[in-house]
Coordinates of C-alpha atoms in Angstrom, one line a residue:
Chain A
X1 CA 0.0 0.0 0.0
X2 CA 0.9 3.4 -0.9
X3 CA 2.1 6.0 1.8
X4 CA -0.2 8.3 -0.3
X5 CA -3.3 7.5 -2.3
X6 CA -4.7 9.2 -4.7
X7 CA -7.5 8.9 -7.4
X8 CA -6.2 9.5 -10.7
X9 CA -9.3 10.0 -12.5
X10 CA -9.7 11.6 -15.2
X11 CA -12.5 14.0 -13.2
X12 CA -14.3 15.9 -16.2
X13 CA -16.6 18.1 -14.6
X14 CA -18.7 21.3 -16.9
X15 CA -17.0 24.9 -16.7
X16 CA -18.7 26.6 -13.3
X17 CA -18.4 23.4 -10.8
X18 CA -17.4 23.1 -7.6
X19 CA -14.5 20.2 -7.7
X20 CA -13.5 18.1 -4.7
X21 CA -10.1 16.4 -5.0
X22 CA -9.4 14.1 -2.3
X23 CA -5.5 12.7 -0.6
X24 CA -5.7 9.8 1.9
X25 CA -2.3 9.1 3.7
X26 CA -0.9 6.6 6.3
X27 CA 1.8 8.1 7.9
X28 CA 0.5 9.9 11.1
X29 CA 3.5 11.9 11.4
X30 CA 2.9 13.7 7.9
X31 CA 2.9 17.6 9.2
X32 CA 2.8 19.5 5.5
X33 CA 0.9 19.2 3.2
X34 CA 0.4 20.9 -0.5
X35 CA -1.4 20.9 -3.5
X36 CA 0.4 21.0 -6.8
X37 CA -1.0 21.8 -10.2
X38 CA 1.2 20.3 -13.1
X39 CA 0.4 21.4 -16.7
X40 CA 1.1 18.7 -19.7
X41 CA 4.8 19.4 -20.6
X42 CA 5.4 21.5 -17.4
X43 CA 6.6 21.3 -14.0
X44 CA 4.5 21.2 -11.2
X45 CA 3.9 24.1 -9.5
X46 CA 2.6 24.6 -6.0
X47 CA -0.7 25.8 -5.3
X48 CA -1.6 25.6 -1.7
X49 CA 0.6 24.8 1.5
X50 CA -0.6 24.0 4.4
X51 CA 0.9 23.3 8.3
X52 CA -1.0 20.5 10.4
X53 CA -4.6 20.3 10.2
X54 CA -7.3 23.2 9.6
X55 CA -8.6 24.7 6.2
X56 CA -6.4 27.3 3.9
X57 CA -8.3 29.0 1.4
X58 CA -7.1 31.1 -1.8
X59 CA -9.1 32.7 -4.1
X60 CA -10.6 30.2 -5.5
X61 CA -9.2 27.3 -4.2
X62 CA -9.7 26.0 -0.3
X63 CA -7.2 23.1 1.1
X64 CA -8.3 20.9 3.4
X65 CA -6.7 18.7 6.2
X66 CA -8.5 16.8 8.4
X67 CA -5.2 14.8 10.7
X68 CA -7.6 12.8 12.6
X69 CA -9.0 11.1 9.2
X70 CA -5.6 11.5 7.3
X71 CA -7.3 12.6 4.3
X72 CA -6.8 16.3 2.9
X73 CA -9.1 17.8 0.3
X74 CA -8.8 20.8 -2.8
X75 CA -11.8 22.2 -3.3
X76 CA -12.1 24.7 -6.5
X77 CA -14.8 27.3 -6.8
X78 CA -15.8 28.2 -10.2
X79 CA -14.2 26.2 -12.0
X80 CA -12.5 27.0 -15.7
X81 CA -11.0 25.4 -18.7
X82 CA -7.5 26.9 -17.7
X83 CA -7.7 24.7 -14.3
X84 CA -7.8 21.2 -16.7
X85 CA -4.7 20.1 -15.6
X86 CA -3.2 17.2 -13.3
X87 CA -3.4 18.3 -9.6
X88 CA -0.9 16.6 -7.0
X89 CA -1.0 16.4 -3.5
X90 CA 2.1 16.0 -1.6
X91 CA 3.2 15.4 2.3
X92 CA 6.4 15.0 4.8
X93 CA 7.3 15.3 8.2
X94 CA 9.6 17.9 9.2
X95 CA 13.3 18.3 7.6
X96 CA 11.9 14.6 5.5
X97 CA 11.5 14.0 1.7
X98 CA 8.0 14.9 -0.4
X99 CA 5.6 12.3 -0.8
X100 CA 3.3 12.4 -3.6
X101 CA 0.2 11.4 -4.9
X102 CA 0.2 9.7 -8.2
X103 CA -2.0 12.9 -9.2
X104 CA -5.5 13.5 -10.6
X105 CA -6.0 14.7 -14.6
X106 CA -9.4 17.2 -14.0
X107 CA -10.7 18.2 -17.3
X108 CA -13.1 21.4 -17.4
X109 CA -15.2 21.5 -20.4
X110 CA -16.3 25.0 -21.5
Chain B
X1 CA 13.9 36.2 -12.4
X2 CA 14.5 32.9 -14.3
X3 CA 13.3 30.2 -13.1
X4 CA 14.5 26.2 -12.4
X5 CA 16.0 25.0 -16.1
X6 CA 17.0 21.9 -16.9
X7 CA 18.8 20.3 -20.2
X8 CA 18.6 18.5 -21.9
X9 CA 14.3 18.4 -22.3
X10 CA 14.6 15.4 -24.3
X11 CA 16.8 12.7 -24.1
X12 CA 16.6 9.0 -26.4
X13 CA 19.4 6.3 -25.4
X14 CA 19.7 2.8 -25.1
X15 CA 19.9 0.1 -22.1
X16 CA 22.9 -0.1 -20.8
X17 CA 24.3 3.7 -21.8
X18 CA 24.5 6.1 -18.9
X19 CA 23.2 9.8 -19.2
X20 CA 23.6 12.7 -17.2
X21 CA 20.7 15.2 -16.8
X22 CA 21.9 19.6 -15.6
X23 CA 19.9 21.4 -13.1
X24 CA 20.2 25.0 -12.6
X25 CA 18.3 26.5 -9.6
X26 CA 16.6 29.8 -9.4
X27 CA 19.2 32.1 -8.4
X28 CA 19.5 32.7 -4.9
X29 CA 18.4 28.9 -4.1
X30 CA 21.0 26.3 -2.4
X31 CA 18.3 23.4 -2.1
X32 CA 18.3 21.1 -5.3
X33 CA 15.9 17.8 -5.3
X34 CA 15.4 15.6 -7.9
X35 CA 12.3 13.4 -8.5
X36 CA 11.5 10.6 -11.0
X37 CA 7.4 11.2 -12.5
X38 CA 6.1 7.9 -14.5
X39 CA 2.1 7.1 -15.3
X40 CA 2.7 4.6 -12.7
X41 CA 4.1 5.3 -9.5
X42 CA 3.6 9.1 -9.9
X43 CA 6.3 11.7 -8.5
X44 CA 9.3 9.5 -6.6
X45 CA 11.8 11.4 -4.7
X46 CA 15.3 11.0 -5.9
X47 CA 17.7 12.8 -3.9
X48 CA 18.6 16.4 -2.1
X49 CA 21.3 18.6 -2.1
X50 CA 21.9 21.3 -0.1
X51 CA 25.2 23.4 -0.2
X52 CA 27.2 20.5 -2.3
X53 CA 26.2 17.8 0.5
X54 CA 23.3 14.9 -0.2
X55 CA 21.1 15.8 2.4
X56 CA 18.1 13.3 1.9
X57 CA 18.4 10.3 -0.3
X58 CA 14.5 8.3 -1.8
X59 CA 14.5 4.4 -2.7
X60 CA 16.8 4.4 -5.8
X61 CA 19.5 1.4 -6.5
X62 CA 22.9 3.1 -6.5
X63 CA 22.9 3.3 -10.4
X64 CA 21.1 7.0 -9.9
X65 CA 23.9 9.4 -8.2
X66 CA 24.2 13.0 -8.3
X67 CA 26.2 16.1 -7.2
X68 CA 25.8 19.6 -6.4
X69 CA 28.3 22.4 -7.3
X70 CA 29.4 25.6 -5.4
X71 CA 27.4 27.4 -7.7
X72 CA 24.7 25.3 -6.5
X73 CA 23.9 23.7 -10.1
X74 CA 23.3 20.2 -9.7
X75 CA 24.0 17.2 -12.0
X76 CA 22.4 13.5 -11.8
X77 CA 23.9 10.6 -13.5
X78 CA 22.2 7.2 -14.3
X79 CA 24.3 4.8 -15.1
X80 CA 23.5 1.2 -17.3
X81 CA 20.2 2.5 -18.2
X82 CA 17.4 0.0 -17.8
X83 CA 14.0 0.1 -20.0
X84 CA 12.2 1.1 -16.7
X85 CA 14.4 4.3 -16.1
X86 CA 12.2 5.9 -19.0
X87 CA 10.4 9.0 -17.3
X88 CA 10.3 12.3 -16.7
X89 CA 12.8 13.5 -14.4
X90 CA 12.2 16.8 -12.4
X91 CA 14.7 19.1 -10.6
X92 CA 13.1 21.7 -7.9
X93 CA 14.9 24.1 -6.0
X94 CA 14.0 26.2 -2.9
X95 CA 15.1 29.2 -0.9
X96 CA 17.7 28.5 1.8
X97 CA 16.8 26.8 5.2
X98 CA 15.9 23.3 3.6
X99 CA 13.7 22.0 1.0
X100 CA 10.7 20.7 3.1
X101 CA 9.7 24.7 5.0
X102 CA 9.9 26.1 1.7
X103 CA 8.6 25.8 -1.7
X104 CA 9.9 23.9 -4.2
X105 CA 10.4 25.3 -7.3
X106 CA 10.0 23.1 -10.2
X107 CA 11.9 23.1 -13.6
X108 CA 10.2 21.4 -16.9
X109 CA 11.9 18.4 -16.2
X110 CA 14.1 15.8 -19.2
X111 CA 12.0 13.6 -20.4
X112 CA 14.1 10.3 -21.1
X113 CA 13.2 7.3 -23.0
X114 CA 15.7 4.3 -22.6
X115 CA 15.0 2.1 -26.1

């Protein structure tokens, strides 16, 4: 079993939804977590960062982390066309490596 | 400012050839780490290096190396290339104080196919 779990859809969803991506995890001493948005023929690049549990939001995207559960969630208001991309959640414990999801390919259809 | 480059982008070689993949971080940046991306298994760390010195090392047989100069460029090698090695490989660089507080900043990654 993965350390980090992650559906990796494809998600297709019409221009103006609300999308739910979802992150379970096993590792109890996980303390950051982010959500990365990765473009075809880019690199990813980070989109949300958040410390321990609680909810972040920014603009329109809200992360999620719920310690207790270990799951963490990206929600995305409003969605657009230019958010179709592959989103990736990643996690460590303090001064450790990045652990990633596998990602999940949302598609936004005008 | 520039950001994380990489070169080559694309890379074709053969099993058993090794090939080394250049990583320049965003100026400023000491933190180099270097992660593996295939459909499969997703984003796999590779390796850190902070101020020349490996600071955190993922699940890779000794065939991956790498190294960090003074100028805080950073070079990784993979040597007797195996079909499996074929993947996008990703350099990201952060601020001083450590990869994991900070963000990473990610370069377009080489994208090498082993034939």
């Amino acid at each position: 079993q993965k350390e980090v779990e992650q559906d990796p859809g494809p998600l297709s969803v019409p221009e103006g939804a609300i999308v739910s991506l979802n992150c379970t995890y096993s590792n109890s001493a996980f303390q950051y977590f982010m959500w990365y948005r990765q473009y075809s023929r880019k690199g990813p690049e980070l989109l949300m960062y958040t410390y321990s549990s609680g909810n972040k939001e920014d603009g329109r995207f809200t992360a999620q982390v719920d310690k207790s559960s270990k799951y963490i969630s990206l929600f995305i208001r409003d969605s657009q066309p230019s958010d179709s991309a592959t989103y990736l959640c990643a996690m460590s414990e303090r001064f450790q490596k990045l652990v990633f999801g596998t990602g999940t390919r949302l598609l936004v259809s005008p | 400012k520039a950001g994380v480059t990489q070169t080559p982008r694309y890379l074709i070689k053969t099993r058993g050839q090794q090939v080394t993949l250049s990583c320049s971080p965003i100026s400023g940046h000491r933190s180099v780490s270097w992660y593996q991306q295939t459909p499969g298994q997703g984003l796999q760390f590779l390796f850190e290096y902070f101020s020349e010195t490996q600071r955190n090392k993922g699940n890779f047989p000794g065939r991956f190396s790498g190294r960090q100069f003074s100028n805080s460029r950073s070079e990784m090698n993979v040597s007797t290339l195996e079909l499996g090695d074929s993947a996008l490989y990703l350099c990201a660089s952060s601020l001083p104080g450590g990869a994991i507080d900070n963000e990473q900043f990610f370069g377009p990654g080489t994208r090498l196919t082993v034939l």
